[in-house]
PDB file of C-alpha atoms in Angstrom:
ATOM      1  CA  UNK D  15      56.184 -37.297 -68.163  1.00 41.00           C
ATOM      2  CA  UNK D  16      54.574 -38.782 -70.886  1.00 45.00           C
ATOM      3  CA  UNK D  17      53.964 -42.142 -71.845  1.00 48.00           C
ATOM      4  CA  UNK D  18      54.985 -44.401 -74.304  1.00 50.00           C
ATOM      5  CA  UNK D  19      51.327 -44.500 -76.465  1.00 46.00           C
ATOM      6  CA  UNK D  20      51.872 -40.080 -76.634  1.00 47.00           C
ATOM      7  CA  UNK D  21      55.312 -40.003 -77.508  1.00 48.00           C
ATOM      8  CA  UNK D  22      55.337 -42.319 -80.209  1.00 48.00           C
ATOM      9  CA  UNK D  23      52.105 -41.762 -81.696  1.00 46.00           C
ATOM     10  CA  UNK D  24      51.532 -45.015 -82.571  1.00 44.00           C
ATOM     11  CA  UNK D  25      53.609 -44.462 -85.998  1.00 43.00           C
ATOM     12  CA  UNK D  26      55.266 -47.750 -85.543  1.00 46.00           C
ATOM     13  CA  UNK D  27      59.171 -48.136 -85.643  1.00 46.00           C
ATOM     14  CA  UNK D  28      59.219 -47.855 -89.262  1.00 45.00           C
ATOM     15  CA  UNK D  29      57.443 -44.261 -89.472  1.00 47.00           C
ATOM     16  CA  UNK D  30      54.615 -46.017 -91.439  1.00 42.00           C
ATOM     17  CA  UNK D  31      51.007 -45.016 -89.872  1.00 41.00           C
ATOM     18  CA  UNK D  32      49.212 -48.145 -90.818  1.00 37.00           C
ATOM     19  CA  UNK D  33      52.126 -50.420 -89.005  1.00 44.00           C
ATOM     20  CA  UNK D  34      49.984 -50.115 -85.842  1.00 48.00           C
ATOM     21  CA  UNK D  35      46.690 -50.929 -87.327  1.00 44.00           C
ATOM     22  CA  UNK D  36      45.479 -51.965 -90.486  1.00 48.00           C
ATOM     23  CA  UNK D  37      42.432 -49.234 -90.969  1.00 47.00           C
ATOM     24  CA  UNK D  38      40.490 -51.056 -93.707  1.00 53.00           C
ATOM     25  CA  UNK D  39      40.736 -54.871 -92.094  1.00 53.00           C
ATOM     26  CA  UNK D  40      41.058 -53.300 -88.295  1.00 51.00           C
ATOM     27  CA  UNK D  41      43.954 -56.113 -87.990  1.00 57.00           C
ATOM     28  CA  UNK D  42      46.472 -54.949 -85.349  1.00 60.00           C
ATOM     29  CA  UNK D  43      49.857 -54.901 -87.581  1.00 74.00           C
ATOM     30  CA  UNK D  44      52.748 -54.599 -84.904  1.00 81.00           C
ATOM     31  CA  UNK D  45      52.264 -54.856 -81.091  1.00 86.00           C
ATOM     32  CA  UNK D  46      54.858 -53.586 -78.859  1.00 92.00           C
ATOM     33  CA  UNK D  47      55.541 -55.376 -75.666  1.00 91.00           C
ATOM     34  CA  UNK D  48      58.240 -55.372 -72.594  1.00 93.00           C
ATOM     35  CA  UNK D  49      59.168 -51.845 -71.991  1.00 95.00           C
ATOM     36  CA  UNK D  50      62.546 -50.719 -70.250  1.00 96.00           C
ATOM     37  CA  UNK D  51      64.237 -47.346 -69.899  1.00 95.00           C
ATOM     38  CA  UNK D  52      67.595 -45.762 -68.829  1.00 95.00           C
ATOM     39  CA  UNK D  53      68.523 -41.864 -68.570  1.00 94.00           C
ATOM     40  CA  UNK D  54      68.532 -41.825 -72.094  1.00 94.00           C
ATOM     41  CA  UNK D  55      66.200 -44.286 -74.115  1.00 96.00           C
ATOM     42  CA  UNK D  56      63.125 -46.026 -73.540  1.00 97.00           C
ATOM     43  CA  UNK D  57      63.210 -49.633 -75.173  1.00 98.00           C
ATOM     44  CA  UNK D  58      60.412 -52.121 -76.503  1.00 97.00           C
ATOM     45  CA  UNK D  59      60.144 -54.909 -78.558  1.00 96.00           C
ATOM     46  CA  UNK D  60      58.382 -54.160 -81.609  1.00 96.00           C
ATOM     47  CA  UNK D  61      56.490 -57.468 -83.352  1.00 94.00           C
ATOM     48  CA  UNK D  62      55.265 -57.210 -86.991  1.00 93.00           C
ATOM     49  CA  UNK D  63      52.953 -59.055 -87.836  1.00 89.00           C
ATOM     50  CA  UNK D  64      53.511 -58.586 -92.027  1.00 88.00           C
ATOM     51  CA  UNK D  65      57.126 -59.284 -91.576  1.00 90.00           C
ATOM     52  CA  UNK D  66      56.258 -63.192 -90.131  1.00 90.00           C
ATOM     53  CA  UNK D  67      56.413 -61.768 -86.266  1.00 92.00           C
ATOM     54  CA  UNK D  68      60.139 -60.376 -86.612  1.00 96.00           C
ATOM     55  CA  UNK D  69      60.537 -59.214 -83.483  1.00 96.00           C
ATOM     56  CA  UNK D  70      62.757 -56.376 -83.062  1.00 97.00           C
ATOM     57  CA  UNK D  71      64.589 -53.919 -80.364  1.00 98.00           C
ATOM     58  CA  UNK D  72      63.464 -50.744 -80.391  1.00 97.00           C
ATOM     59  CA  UNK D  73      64.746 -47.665 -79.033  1.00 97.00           C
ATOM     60  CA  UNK D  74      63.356 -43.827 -78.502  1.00 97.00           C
ATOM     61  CA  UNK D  75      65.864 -41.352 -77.913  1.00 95.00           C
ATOM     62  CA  UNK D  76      65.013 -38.402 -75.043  1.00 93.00           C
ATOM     63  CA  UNK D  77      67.347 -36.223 -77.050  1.00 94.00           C
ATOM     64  CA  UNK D  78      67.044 -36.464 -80.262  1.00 94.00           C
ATOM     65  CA  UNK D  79      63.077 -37.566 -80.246  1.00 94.00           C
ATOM     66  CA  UNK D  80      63.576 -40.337 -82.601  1.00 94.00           C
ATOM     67  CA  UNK D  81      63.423 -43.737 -82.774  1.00 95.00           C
ATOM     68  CA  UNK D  82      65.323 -46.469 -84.334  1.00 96.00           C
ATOM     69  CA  UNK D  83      65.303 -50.419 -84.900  1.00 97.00           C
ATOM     70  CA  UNK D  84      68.421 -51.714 -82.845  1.00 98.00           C
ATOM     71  CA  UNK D  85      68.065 -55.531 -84.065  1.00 97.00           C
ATOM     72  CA  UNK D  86      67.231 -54.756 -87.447  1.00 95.00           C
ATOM     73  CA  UNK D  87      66.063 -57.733 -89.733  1.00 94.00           C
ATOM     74  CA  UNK D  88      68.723 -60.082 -88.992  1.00 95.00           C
ATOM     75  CA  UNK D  89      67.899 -61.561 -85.751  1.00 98.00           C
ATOM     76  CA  UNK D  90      64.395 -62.088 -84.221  1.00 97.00           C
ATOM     77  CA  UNK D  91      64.587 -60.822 -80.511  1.00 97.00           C
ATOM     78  CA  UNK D  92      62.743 -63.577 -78.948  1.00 95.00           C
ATOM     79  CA  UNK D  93      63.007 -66.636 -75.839  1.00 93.00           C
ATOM     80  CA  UNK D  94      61.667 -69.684 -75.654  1.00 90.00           C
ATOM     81  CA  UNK D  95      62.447 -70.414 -72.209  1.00 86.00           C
ATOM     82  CA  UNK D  96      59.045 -70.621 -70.616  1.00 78.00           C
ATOM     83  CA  UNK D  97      57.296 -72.191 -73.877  1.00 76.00           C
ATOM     84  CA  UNK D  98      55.285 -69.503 -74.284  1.00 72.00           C
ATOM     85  CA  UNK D  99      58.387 -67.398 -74.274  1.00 74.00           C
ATOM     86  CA  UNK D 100      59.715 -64.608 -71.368  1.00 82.00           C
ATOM     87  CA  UNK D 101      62.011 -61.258 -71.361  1.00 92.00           C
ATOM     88  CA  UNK D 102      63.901 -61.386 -74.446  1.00 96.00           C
ATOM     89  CA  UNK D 103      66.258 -58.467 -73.442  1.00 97.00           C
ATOM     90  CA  UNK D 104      68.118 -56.505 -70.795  1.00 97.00           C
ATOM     91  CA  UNK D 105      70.014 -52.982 -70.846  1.00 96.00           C
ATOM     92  CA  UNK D 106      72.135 -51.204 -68.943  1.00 93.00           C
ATOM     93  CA  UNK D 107      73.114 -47.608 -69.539  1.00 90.00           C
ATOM     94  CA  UNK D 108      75.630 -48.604 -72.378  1.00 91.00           C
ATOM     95  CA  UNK D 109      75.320 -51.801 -73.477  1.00 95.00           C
ATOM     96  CA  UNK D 110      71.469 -53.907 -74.908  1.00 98.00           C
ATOM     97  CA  UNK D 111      71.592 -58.146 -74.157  1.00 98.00           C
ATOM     98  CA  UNK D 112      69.158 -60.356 -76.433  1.00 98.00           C
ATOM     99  CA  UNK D 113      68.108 -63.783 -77.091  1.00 97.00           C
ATOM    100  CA  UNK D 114      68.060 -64.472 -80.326  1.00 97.00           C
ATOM    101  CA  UNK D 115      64.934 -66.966 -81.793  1.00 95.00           C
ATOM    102  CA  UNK D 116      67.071 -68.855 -83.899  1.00 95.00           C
ATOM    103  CA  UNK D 117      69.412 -70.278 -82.029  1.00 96.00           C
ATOM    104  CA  UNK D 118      68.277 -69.212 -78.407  1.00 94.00           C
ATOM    105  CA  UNK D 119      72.033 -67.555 -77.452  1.00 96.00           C
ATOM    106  CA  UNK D 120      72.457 -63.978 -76.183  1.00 97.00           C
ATOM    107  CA  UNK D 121      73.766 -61.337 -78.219  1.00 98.00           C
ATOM    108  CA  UNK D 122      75.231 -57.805 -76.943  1.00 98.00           C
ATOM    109  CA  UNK D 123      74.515 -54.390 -78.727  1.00 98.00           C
ATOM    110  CA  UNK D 124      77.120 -52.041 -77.996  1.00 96.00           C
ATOM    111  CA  UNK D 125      77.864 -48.597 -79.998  1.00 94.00           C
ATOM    112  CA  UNK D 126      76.059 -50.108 -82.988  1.00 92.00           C
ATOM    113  CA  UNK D 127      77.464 -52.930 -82.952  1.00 97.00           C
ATOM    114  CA  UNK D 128      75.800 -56.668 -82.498  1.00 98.00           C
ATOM    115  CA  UNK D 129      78.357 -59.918 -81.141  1.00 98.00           C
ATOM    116  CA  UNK D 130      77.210 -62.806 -80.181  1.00 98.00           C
ATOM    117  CA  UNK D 131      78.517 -63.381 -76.534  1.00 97.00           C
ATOM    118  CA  UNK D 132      77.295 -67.096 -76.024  1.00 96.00           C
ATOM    119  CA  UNK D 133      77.651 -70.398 -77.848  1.00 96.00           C
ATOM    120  CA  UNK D 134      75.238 -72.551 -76.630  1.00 92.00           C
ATOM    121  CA  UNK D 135      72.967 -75.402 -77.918  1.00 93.00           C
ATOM    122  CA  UNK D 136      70.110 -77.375 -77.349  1.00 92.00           C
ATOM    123  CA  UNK D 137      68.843 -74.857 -74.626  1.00 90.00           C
ATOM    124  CA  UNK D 138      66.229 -71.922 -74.138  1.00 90.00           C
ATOM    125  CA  UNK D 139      67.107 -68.712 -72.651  1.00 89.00           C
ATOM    126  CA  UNK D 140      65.496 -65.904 -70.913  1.00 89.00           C
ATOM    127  CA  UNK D 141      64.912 -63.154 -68.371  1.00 93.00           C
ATOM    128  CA  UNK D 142      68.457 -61.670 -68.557  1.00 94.00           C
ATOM    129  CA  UNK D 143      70.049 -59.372 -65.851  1.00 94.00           C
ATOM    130  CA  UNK D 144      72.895 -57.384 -65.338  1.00 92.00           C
ATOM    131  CA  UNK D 145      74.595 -56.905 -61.892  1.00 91.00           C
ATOM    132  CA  UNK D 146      78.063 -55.736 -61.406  1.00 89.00           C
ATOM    133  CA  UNK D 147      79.460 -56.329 -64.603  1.00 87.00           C
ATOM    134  CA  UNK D 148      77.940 -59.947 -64.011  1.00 91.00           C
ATOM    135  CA  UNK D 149      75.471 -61.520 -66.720  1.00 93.00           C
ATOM    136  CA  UNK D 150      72.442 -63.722 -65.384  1.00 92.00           C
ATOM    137  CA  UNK D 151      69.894 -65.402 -67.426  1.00 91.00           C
ATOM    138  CA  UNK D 152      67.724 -68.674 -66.982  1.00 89.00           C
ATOM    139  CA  UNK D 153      68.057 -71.524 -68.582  1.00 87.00           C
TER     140      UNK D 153
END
């Protein structure tokens, strides 16, 4: 099986070859951080740097060998909930849970689609699970 680093070729999510790494200022231009899989996808979130840190879900398809920018430019897939921030996301084999940075509630992806599932304030979230068709997260 191969890893994450030879599958993608460090092309970045938006096919661009210098969203990894600027070559002339060797600045690091996108970092990709919390991997998680199912039978079909593998899933990271995607931070570029040019774009203010947008922070986005990103998923590579076994099948069809591409990837594609879940979250797109509307929400910033990030929590706050340990300061410093935690697990921004959870998946199951059909449905994607995020915090959003903005406003800290959890949004579901399902079939292309985004809804927001909780209307919360004044609180961080983070380090969402799944269990039974149960949602956990910390607050």
């Amino acid at each position: 099986m191969k890893n994450l680093t030879e599958i993608y070729k460090g092309e970045g999510a938006t096919g661009d070859p210098a969203s990894e790494y600027d070559i002339f200022n060797r600045q690091k231009k996108s970092k990709k951080n919390y991997p998680l899989s199912n039978s079909h996808s593998v899933y990271w979130i995607e931070t570029d740097i040019d774009k203010g840190g947008l922070s986005s879900i990103i998923q590579y398809n076994f099948e069809s060998l591409q990837s594609v920018n879940l979250s797109g430019t509307e929400f910033n897939v990030k929590s706050k909930i340990h300061e410093y921030g935690g697990i921004p996301y959870h998946i199951d084999e059909m449905r994607i849970f995020f915090v959003n940075s903005e406003d800290q509630n959890i949004y579901k992806i399902e079939n292309k689609r985004i809804t927001k599932i909780t209307n919360l304030q004044n609180i961080k979230i983070g380090e969402i699970v799944s269990y039974k068709n149960h949602l956990y997260f910390i607050v």
